[in-house]
Coordinates of C-alpha atoms and ligand atoms in Angstrom, one line a residue:
M1 CA 104.6 130.2 76.8
S2 CA 102.1 132.9 76.0
K3 CA 103.5 136.2 77.3
S4 CA 100.2 137.1 78.9
F5 CA 100.4 134.4 81.6
D6 CA 102.7 133.8 84.5
Y7 CA 102.9 130.0 83.8
D8 CA 102.0 127.5 81.2
L9 CA 100.4 125.3 83.8
I10 CA 99.3 125.8 87.4
V11 CA 98.5 122.5 89.2
I12 CA 96.4 122.7 92.4
G13 CA 97.2 119.7 94.6
G14 CA 100.5 118.1 95.3
G15 CA 99.4 114.4 95.6
S16 CA 100.3 111.6 93.3
G17 CA 98.5 113.0 90.2
G18 CA 99.4 116.6 90.7
V19 CA 103.1 116.0 91.3
R20 CA 103.4 113.6 88.4
A21 CA 101.7 116.0 86.0
S22 CA 103.8 119.0 87.2
R23 CA 107.0 117.0 86.8
M24 CA 106.2 115.7 83.4
A25 CA 105.1 119.0 82.1
A26 CA 108.1 120.8 83.5
S27 CA 110.5 118.2 82.2
H28 CA 109.2 118.9 78.8
G29 CA 110.1 122.6 79.0
K30 CA 106.8 124.0 80.4
K31 CA 106.8 126.7 83.1
V32 CA 104.9 125.1 85.9
A33 CA 103.7 126.1 89.4
L34 CA 102.3 123.6 91.9
V35 CA 100.0 124.9 94.7
E36 CA 99.8 122.8 97.9
H37 CA 99.0 123.8 101.5
Q38 CA 100.2 120.6 103.1
A39 CA 103.1 118.2 102.8
L40 CA 103.7 116.9 99.3
G41 CA 102.6 113.4 98.3
G42 CA 98.9 113.7 99.1
T43 CA 96.8 111.0 100.7
C44 CA 99.0 108.1 99.4
V45 CA 102.3 109.3 100.9
N46 CA 101.0 111.0 104.0
V47 CA 97.8 109.2 105.3
G48 CA 97.2 106.4 102.8
C49 CA 99.0 103.7 100.8
V50 CA 102.5 104.1 102.1
P51 CA 102.0 104.4 105.9
K52 CA 99.2 101.9 105.7
K53 CA 101.5 99.4 104.0
L54 CA 104.1 99.9 106.7
F55 CA 101.4 99.2 109.3
V56 CA 100.5 96.0 107.3
Y57 CA 104.1 94.8 107.4
S58 CA 104.0 95.4 111.2
A59 CA 100.7 93.6 111.6
H60 CA 102.0 90.6 109.7
F61 CA 104.7 90.1 112.4
A62 CA 102.1 89.2 114.9
E63 CA 101.3 86.1 112.8
D64 CA 104.9 85.4 111.8
F65 CA 106.0 85.1 115.5
D66 CA 103.2 82.6 116.0
D67 CA 103.8 80.7 112.7
S68 CA 107.6 80.4 113.4
K69 CA 107.0 77.9 116.3
G70 CA 106.1 75.1 113.9
F71 CA 109.4 75.8 112.1
G72 CA 111.5 75.2 115.2
W73 CA 111.8 78.7 116.5
S74 CA 110.9 79.7 120.0
T75 CA 110.9 83.3 121.3
D76 CA 109.8 85.0 124.5
K77 CA 106.3 86.4 124.0
P78 CA 107.1 89.4 121.8
S79 CA 105.6 92.8 122.6
F80 CA 104.4 95.5 120.3
N81 CA 105.3 99.2 120.8
W82 CA 102.9 101.4 119.0
H83 CA 105.0 104.6 119.5
T84 CA 108.0 103.0 117.8
L85 CA 106.0 102.0 114.7
R86 CA 104.0 105.3 114.6
D87 CA 107.2 107.4 114.8
N88 CA 109.3 105.3 112.4
K89 CA 106.4 105.5 110.0
T90 CA 106.3 109.3 110.3
S91 CA 110.0 109.6 109.7
E92 CA 109.7 107.6 106.5
V93 CA 106.8 109.8 105.4
H94 CA 108.9 112.9 106.0
R95 CA 111.7 111.4 104.0
L96 CA 109.3 110.8 101.1
N97 CA 107.9 114.4 101.4
N98 CA 111.5 115.7 101.0
I99 CA 112.1 113.4 98.0
Y100 CA 108.9 114.9 96.4
N101 CA 110.2 118.4 97.1
N102 CA 113.6 117.6 95.5
L103 CA 111.9 116.0 92.4
L104 CA 110.0 119.2 91.8
E105 CA 113.1 121.4 92.4
T106 CA 115.1 119.3 89.9
V107 CA 112.8 120.2 87.1
D108 CA 112.1 123.8 88.2
V109 CA 108.5 123.4 89.2
Q110 CA 107.7 126.4 91.5
L111 CA 106.1 125.3 94.7
I112 CA 103.5 127.8 96.0
K113 CA 102.6 127.0 99.6
G114 CA 99.0 127.7 100.4
R115 CA 95.4 127.0 99.3
G116 CA 94.6 127.7 95.7
T117 CA 91.3 129.1 94.7
L118 CA 90.1 129.5 91.1
Q119 CA 89.3 133.2 90.3
N120 CA 88.6 132.8 86.6
A121 CA 89.5 130.5 83.8
H122 CA 93.2 131.4 84.0
T123 CA 93.8 132.7 87.5
V124 CA 94.5 131.0 90.8
R125 CA 94.6 133.0 94.0
V126 CA 96.9 131.9 96.9
D127 CA 97.1 134.0 100.0
N128 CA 95.6 137.0 98.3
K129 CA 98.1 136.8 95.4
D130 CA 96.9 136.0 91.9
Y131 CA 98.9 133.7 89.6
T132 CA 97.8 133.2 85.9
A133 CA 98.4 130.3 83.6
A134 CA 97.4 129.1 80.1
H135 CA 96.1 125.9 81.7
I136 CA 95.1 124.9 85.2
L137 CA 95.0 121.4 86.5
L138 CA 92.9 120.5 89.5
A139 CA 94.3 117.5 91.4
T140 CA 93.1 118.0 95.0
G141 CA 92.1 114.4 95.7
S142 CA 89.5 113.2 98.1
R143 CA 88.9 113.1 101.9
P144 CA 87.0 110.7 104.2
F145 CA 83.3 110.9 104.2
I146 CA 81.5 110.6 107.5
P147 CA 77.7 110.0 107.5
D148 CA 75.6 112.6 109.3
I149 CA 74.5 110.8 112.5
P150 CA 74.2 112.2 116.0
G151 CA 77.6 112.1 117.7
S152 CA 79.6 111.6 114.5
E153 CA 81.9 114.4 115.7
H154 CA 83.4 111.8 118.1
A155 CA 84.4 109.5 115.2
L156 CA 87.9 109.0 113.8
V157 CA 88.7 108.7 110.1
S158 CA 91.6 106.8 108.6
D159 CA 93.9 109.9 108.7
D160 CA 93.7 109.9 112.5
I161 CA 94.7 106.3 113.0
F162 CA 98.2 107.1 111.7
Y163 CA 98.8 109.6 114.5
L164 CA 97.0 108.2 117.5
D165 CA 98.6 109.0 120.9
E166 CA 97.8 105.6 122.2
L167 CA 96.2 102.5 120.6
P168 CA 92.6 102.0 121.9
E169 CA 91.7 98.8 123.8
K170 CA 88.5 98.6 121.8
I171 CA 87.5 100.0 118.4
V172 CA 84.4 99.7 116.2
I173 CA 85.0 100.3 112.5
I174 CA 82.1 101.2 110.3
G175 CA 82.2 100.3 106.6
G176 CA 82.9 97.2 104.5
G177 CA 85.3 98.6 101.9
Y178 CA 89.0 98.7 101.4
I179 CA 89.8 101.0 104.4
A180 CA 87.5 99.2 106.8
V181 CA 88.8 95.7 106.2
E182 CA 92.5 96.8 106.0
F183 CA 92.4 98.7 109.3
A184 CA 90.4 95.9 110.9
C185 CA 93.2 93.5 110.2
I186 CA 95.9 96.0 111.2
L187 CA 94.4 97.0 114.5
N188 CA 93.3 93.5 115.4
S189 CA 96.9 92.3 114.9
F190 CA 98.2 95.1 117.2
G191 CA 96.0 93.6 119.9
V192 CA 93.0 96.0 119.7
D193 CA 89.6 94.4 120.3
T194 CA 88.2 95.1 116.9
T195 CA 84.6 95.1 115.7
L196 CA 83.9 95.6 112.0
A197 CA 80.3 96.7 111.3
Y198 CA 78.9 96.7 107.8
R199 CA 75.5 97.8 106.6
G200 CA 75.3 95.0 104.0
D201 CA 75.7 91.2 104.3
M202 CA 78.9 90.7 102.4
L203 CA 82.1 92.8 102.7
L204 CA 83.8 94.5 99.7
R205 CA 81.0 95.3 97.3
G206 CA 82.2 95.2 93.8
F207 CA 84.7 92.3 94.3
D208 CA 84.0 88.7 93.2
T209 CA 81.5 86.9 95.3
D210 CA 83.8 84.0 96.0
I211 CA 86.3 86.4 97.5
R212 CA 83.7 88.4 99.4
Q213 CA 82.4 85.2 101.0
R214 CA 85.8 83.9 102.0
I215 CA 87.3 87.1 103.4
S216 CA 84.8 87.4 106.2
T217 CA 85.6 83.8 107.2
E218 CA 89.3 84.6 107.4
L219 CA 88.7 87.9 109.3
I220 CA 86.5 86.1 111.9
K221 CA 89.2 83.3 112.3
K222 CA 91.6 86.0 113.2
G223 CA 89.4 87.3 116.0
I224 CA 87.8 90.3 114.3
K225 CA 84.2 90.6 115.4
C226 CA 82.0 91.1 112.3
R227 CA 78.5 92.6 112.5
F228 CA 76.6 92.4 109.2
N229 CA 73.4 94.3 108.3
S230 CA 74.3 96.7 111.0
N231 CA 74.0 100.4 111.1
V232 CA 75.1 102.7 113.9
K233 CA 72.3 105.2 114.8
S234 CA 74.2 107.5 117.2
V235 CA 77.4 107.9 119.2
D236 CA 77.4 109.3 122.8
K237 CA 80.6 110.3 124.6
Q238 CA 80.4 109.3 128.2
G239 CA 81.9 111.0 131.3
N240 CA 84.9 108.6 131.3
G241 CA 85.6 109.3 127.7
Q242 CA 84.3 106.0 126.4
L243 CA 81.9 106.0 123.5
C244 CA 78.5 104.4 123.6
L245 CA 77.2 103.3 120.2
S246 CA 73.5 102.7 119.6
W247 CA 72.7 100.2 116.8
D248 CA 69.6 100.2 114.6
N249 CA 68.4 96.9 116.1
G250 CA 68.2 98.5 119.6
E251 CA 71.5 97.1 120.9
S252 CA 74.4 99.2 122.2
S253 CA 78.1 98.7 122.5
K254 CA 81.0 100.5 124.2
A255 CA 84.3 101.4 122.6
D256 CA 87.2 103.7 123.0
H257 CA 87.1 104.8 119.4
I258 CA 84.8 104.5 116.4
L259 CA 86.4 104.7 113.0
F260 CA 84.3 105.7 110.0
A261 CA 85.6 104.1 106.8
T262 CA 82.6 104.9 104.8
G263 CA 84.0 106.1 101.5
R264 CA 85.7 109.3 100.4
I265 CA 84.4 112.5 98.8
S266 CA 86.1 114.9 96.4
N267 CA 88.1 117.7 97.9
T268 CA 86.5 120.7 96.3
T269 CA 85.9 122.9 99.4
N270 CA 87.2 126.5 98.8
L271 CA 88.5 125.5 95.4
G272 CA 86.5 128.3 93.8
L273 CA 84.5 126.0 91.4
N274 CA 81.6 128.4 91.5
N275 CA 83.7 131.3 90.5
V276 CA 84.2 129.7 87.1
N277 CA 81.0 127.5 87.0
I278 CA 82.8 124.2 86.8
S279 CA 80.3 121.3 86.3
T280 CA 80.2 118.7 89.0
K281 CA 78.1 115.6 89.6
N282 CA 75.6 115.6 92.5
N283 CA 78.2 114.0 94.8
G284 CA 80.7 116.8 94.1
D285 CA 82.9 114.9 91.6
I286 CA 84.2 117.1 88.8
I287 CA 82.9 116.1 85.4
V288 CA 85.7 115.7 82.8
G289 CA 86.0 114.3 79.3
D290 CA 88.5 111.6 78.1
D291 CA 91.2 114.3 78.0
Y292 CA 90.5 115.4 81.6
Q293 CA 89.1 118.7 80.4
T294 CA 86.3 120.2 82.4
N295 CA 83.5 122.3 80.9
I296 CA 85.9 125.3 81.1
P297 CA 88.4 124.6 78.2
S298 CA 91.5 125.9 80.1
I299 CA 90.8 123.9 83.3
Y300 CA 91.4 120.2 83.7
A301 CA 91.0 117.8 86.6
L302 CA 92.1 114.2 87.3
G303 CA 92.5 111.6 90.1
D304 CA 90.1 111.1 93.0
L305 CA 88.5 114.4 92.3
T306 CA 86.8 113.1 89.2
G307 CA 85.2 110.1 90.9
G308 CA 86.9 107.3 89.0
K309 CA 88.8 104.5 90.6
K310 CA 90.4 106.1 93.6
L311 CA 93.8 104.4 93.2
T312 CA 97.3 106.1 93.1
P313 CA 98.4 104.2 90.0
V314 CA 95.3 105.4 88.2
A315 CA 96.0 109.1 89.1
L316 CA 99.6 108.7 88.0
A317 CA 98.5 107.2 84.6
E318 CA 95.9 109.9 84.2
A319 CA 98.6 112.5 84.8
M320 CA 100.8 111.0 82.1
H321 CA 97.9 110.9 79.7
F322 CA 97.0 114.5 80.5
V323 CA 100.5 115.8 79.7
D324 CA 100.8 113.6 76.6
Q325 CA 97.5 114.8 75.3
L326 CA 97.9 118.5 76.2
Y327 CA 101.5 119.0 75.2
H328 CA 102.4 116.2 72.8
G329 CA 99.1 116.0 70.9
K330 CA 98.7 112.3 71.6
K331 CA 95.2 111.0 71.1
E332 CA 95.2 107.7 72.9
K333 CA 92.7 107.6 75.7
M334 CA 93.6 105.9 79.0
D335 CA 92.6 102.2 79.1
Y336 CA 90.6 101.7 82.3
S337 CA 90.0 98.0 81.7
S338 CA 91.7 95.4 83.7
I339 CA 93.2 97.7 86.4
P340 CA 94.6 95.4 89.0
T341 CA 94.0 96.2 92.7
A342 CA 94.9 94.7 96.0
V343 CA 93.3 95.0 99.4
F344 CA 96.0 94.6 102.1
T345 CA 94.0 92.5 104.4
L346 CA 95.7 89.5 106.2
P347 CA 95.7 87.6 103.9
N348 CA 95.7 89.9 100.9
I349 CA 93.1 90.1 98.3
A350 CA 94.1 90.8 94.7
T351 CA 92.1 91.0 91.6
V352 CA 92.3 92.0 87.9
G353 CA 89.6 92.0 85.3
L354 CA 86.0 91.0 85.6
T355 CA 84.2 89.4 88.5
E356 CA 82.2 86.2 87.6
E357 CA 79.0 88.3 87.8
E358 CA 80.4 90.9 85.3
A359 CA 81.7 88.2 83.0
R360 CA 78.3 86.5 82.9
D361 CA 76.8 89.8 81.9
K362 CA 79.4 90.5 79.2
Y363 CA 80.0 87.1 77.6
T364 CA 77.6 84.4 76.3
E365 CA 79.6 81.5 77.7
I366 CA 82.3 81.4 80.4
S367 CA 84.4 78.8 82.2
I368 CA 85.4 79.1 85.8
F369 CA 88.5 77.6 87.3
K370 CA 88.8 77.6 91.1
S371 CA 91.3 76.3 93.6
E372 CA 91.3 76.4 97.4
F373 CA 94.0 75.0 99.5
K374 CA 96.2 75.3 102.6
S375 CA 99.5 76.7 101.5
L376 CA 102.7 74.7 102.2
K377 CA 103.8 77.2 104.8
H378 CA 100.8 76.5 106.9
A379 CA 101.4 72.7 106.8
L380 CA 104.0 73.5 109.5
S381 CA 102.7 76.7 111.0
G382 CA 99.4 75.0 111.7
R383 CA 97.6 78.2 110.8
D384 CA 94.0 77.6 109.7
E385 CA 94.2 79.9 106.7
K386 CA 93.0 79.0 103.2
T387 CA 94.3 80.4 99.9
F388 CA 91.7 80.8 97.1
M389 CA 92.4 81.4 93.4
K390 CA 89.9 81.9 90.6
I391 CA 90.3 82.3 86.8
I392 CA 87.4 83.4 84.6
V393 CA 87.6 82.6 80.8
D394 CA 85.5 83.7 77.9
K395 CA 84.8 80.4 76.2
K396 CA 84.5 81.8 72.7
T397 CA 88.0 83.4 72.6
D398 CA 89.6 81.4 75.4
K399 CA 90.8 84.8 76.8
V400 CA 91.3 85.1 80.5
V401 CA 89.0 87.9 81.5
G402 CA 89.3 87.8 85.3
C403 CA 91.6 86.6 88.0
H404 CA 91.0 86.8 91.7
M405 CA 93.0 85.7 94.7
L406 CA 92.8 85.6 98.5
G407 CA 96.1 84.6 100.0
N408 CA 99.5 85.7 101.2
D409 CA 101.3 88.0 98.7
S410 CA 98.4 88.0 96.3
G411 CA 99.1 91.8 95.9
E412 CA 102.5 90.9 94.5
I413 CA 101.3 87.9 92.4
I414 CA 98.5 89.7 90.6
Q415 CA 100.8 92.3 89.0
G416 CA 102.3 89.7 86.7
I417 CA 98.9 88.2 85.9
A418 CA 97.7 91.7 85.0
I419 CA 100.5 92.0 82.4
A420 CA 99.5 88.7 80.9
M421 CA 95.9 89.7 80.7
K422 CA 96.8 93.1 79.2
A423 CA 98.7 91.2 76.6
G424 CA 95.5 89.3 75.8
A425 CA 96.6 85.9 77.3
T426 CA 94.3 83.0 76.7
K427 CA 93.8 80.1 79.1
A428 CA 95.9 78.0 76.8
I429 CA 98.8 80.4 77.3
F430 CA 98.3 80.2 81.1
D431 CA 98.3 76.4 80.8
S432 CA 101.4 76.3 78.7
T433 CA 103.3 78.5 81.1
V434 CA 105.7 76.5 83.3
G435 CA 105.1 77.0 86.9
V436 CA 107.6 78.2 89.6
H437 CA 107.7 75.4 92.1
P438 CA 107.0 75.3 95.0
T439 CA 105.0 78.6 95.1
T440 CA 101.4 79.6 95.6
A441 CA 101.5 81.6 92.4
E442 CA 102.1 78.4 90.3
E443 CA 98.4 77.4 90.9
F444 CA 97.5 80.1 88.4
V445 CA 99.1 78.0 85.6
T446 CA 98.1 74.5 86.9
M447 CA 94.3 74.8 87.2
R448 CA 93.4 72.5 84.3
V449 CA 89.8 71.4 85.0
A450 CA 87.0 73.9 84.9
T451 CA 84.9 73.9 88.1
S452 CA 82.0 75.2 86.1
S453 CA 81.5 75.8 82.4
D454 CA 78.5 77.1 80.4
Ligands
NDP501 P1 84.9 102.2 99.8 O1 84.1 102.9 98.8 O2 85.9 101.1 99.4 O3 84.0 101.6 100.9 C1 83.0 102.4 101.6 C2 82.3 101.5 102.5 O4 81.5 102.3 103.4 C3 81.3 100.5 101.8 O5 81.3 99.3 102.5 C4 80.0 101.2 101.9 O6 78.9 100.3 101.9 C5 80.1 101.9 103.3 N1 79.3 103.0 103.5 C6 79.2 104.1 102.6 N2 78.3 105.0 103.1 C7 77.8 104.5 104.3 C8 76.9 104.9 105.3 N3 76.3 106.1 105.2 N4 76.7 104.2 106.4 C9 77.3 103.0 106.5 N5 78.2 102.5 105.6 C10 78.5 103.2 104.5 O7 85.7 103.4 100.6 P2 86.9 103.4 101.6 O8 86.6 104.5 102.5 O9 87.1 102.0 102.2 O10 88.1 103.7 100.6 C11 88.0 104.8 99.7 C12 88.7 104.4 98.4 O11 90.1 104.5 98.6 C13 88.5 103.0 98.0 O12 87.3 102.8 97.2 C14 89.7 102.7 97.1 O13 89.5 103.2 95.8 C15 90.8 103.6 97.8 N6 91.6 102.8 98.7 C16 92.4 101.8 98.1 C17 93.2 101.0 98.8 C18 94.1 100.0 98.2 O14 94.3 100.1 97.0 N7 94.5 99.0 98.9 C19 93.3 101.1 100.3 C20 92.3 102.1 100.8 C21 91.6 102.9 100.0 P3 78.3 99.7 100.6 O15 79.3 98.8 100.0 O16 77.0 99.1 101.0 O17 78.1 100.9 99.7

């Protein structure tokens, strides 16, 4: 380490990307400090992926109790205790916070508690004390964005749902992305009267159209009320605490809560970007090159803050690349193609590679293989739920360029498919792979006849 600095690396932000980068740098002998003012683990551990997935498991039980009857089980009507779930979830989050603390201690990363503000290209101020480093990494993540409408101060964001004192009787969720559809499924399963209001006509923009069409059908079957082409104009809090929502078509609705799931914006408030003139896009995302370097050579940024795919595994992979590039001279850039993702709706959505629309733009000729069926489980459960799977193939090379699924456990299934696609698997390889029987996943290797072909 250069003698003129306190540290080799100061990381601001103790979420997935920041913790991973600190640990990797420190375990390779660098002197590292991590600045964080809240619990370690960031959005994913505290108010995102982890507690959300625990809620998804809980939500699934509502269906499982029902489904078990066709398999010979009978139970008294089960009841749900929100406080038990909420508090057990919080205990697990605290356990993970401690693990993160221990991981940092093990490799001698110094944790500086407080908010870090850039003072200059090599200095971070925390609680009026200055710390210097040869390099600084910004990894402060993102926070929920709430549109500016009258009464929006009465709205909840996803962070709040994890700590509600009581479940509402009735909620309206605004948005049609990951968080809106996941929380609609969760809250509906907990017995909350749930309305999902989206400004467009098809949920989950960016996903394959076949999936987008089918997910709303499944959500509506479960009792979620979907409003499309619908914008809330204002929210009024009434004397009894209830909210009155006015819609752009002149209608109004009452609800106990309104949840805005309308995207996330970069967490750059009080980060001191102006002190060092770091370049940002109009929406506040920090501009970086392939090596995560900002326009200030000693300052880097990664994860949600840079406006790419806001996914934990992406931030983790970026952190590994950042350390490899800065300290080990590696030149490989991160491969952002074919990043698999799942939306933990009931049933799950999972996807890897291109949508049909994207594949049509990119390739001259494609073949599409689709399968839609009722899974074996639902032959006895009686549940009216369809599984849908789709494979997109570049005809010229026979390579599988997109796989999409709506169905139970698709989040688990798509990981293996993503490995095959990363390895460049052709449709012939899919076809020659022996299925695991009887599973839903085997359908990915038994779709022989194209449903459409250019
Ligand atoms: P998304 O970007 O996924 O969705 C935002 C939604 O809000 C879109 O439907 C968008 O509509 C709508 N919207 C945006 N602005 C307005 C507005 N002014 N008025 C009305 N509607 C609006 O964001 P989320 O908040 O759902 O999630 C943030 C990110 O977090 C995700 O993109 C994802 O990267 C990550 N995430 C990942 C999860 C996972 O991996 N399972 C789970 C949860 C979050 P339109 O489509 O028309 O723009």
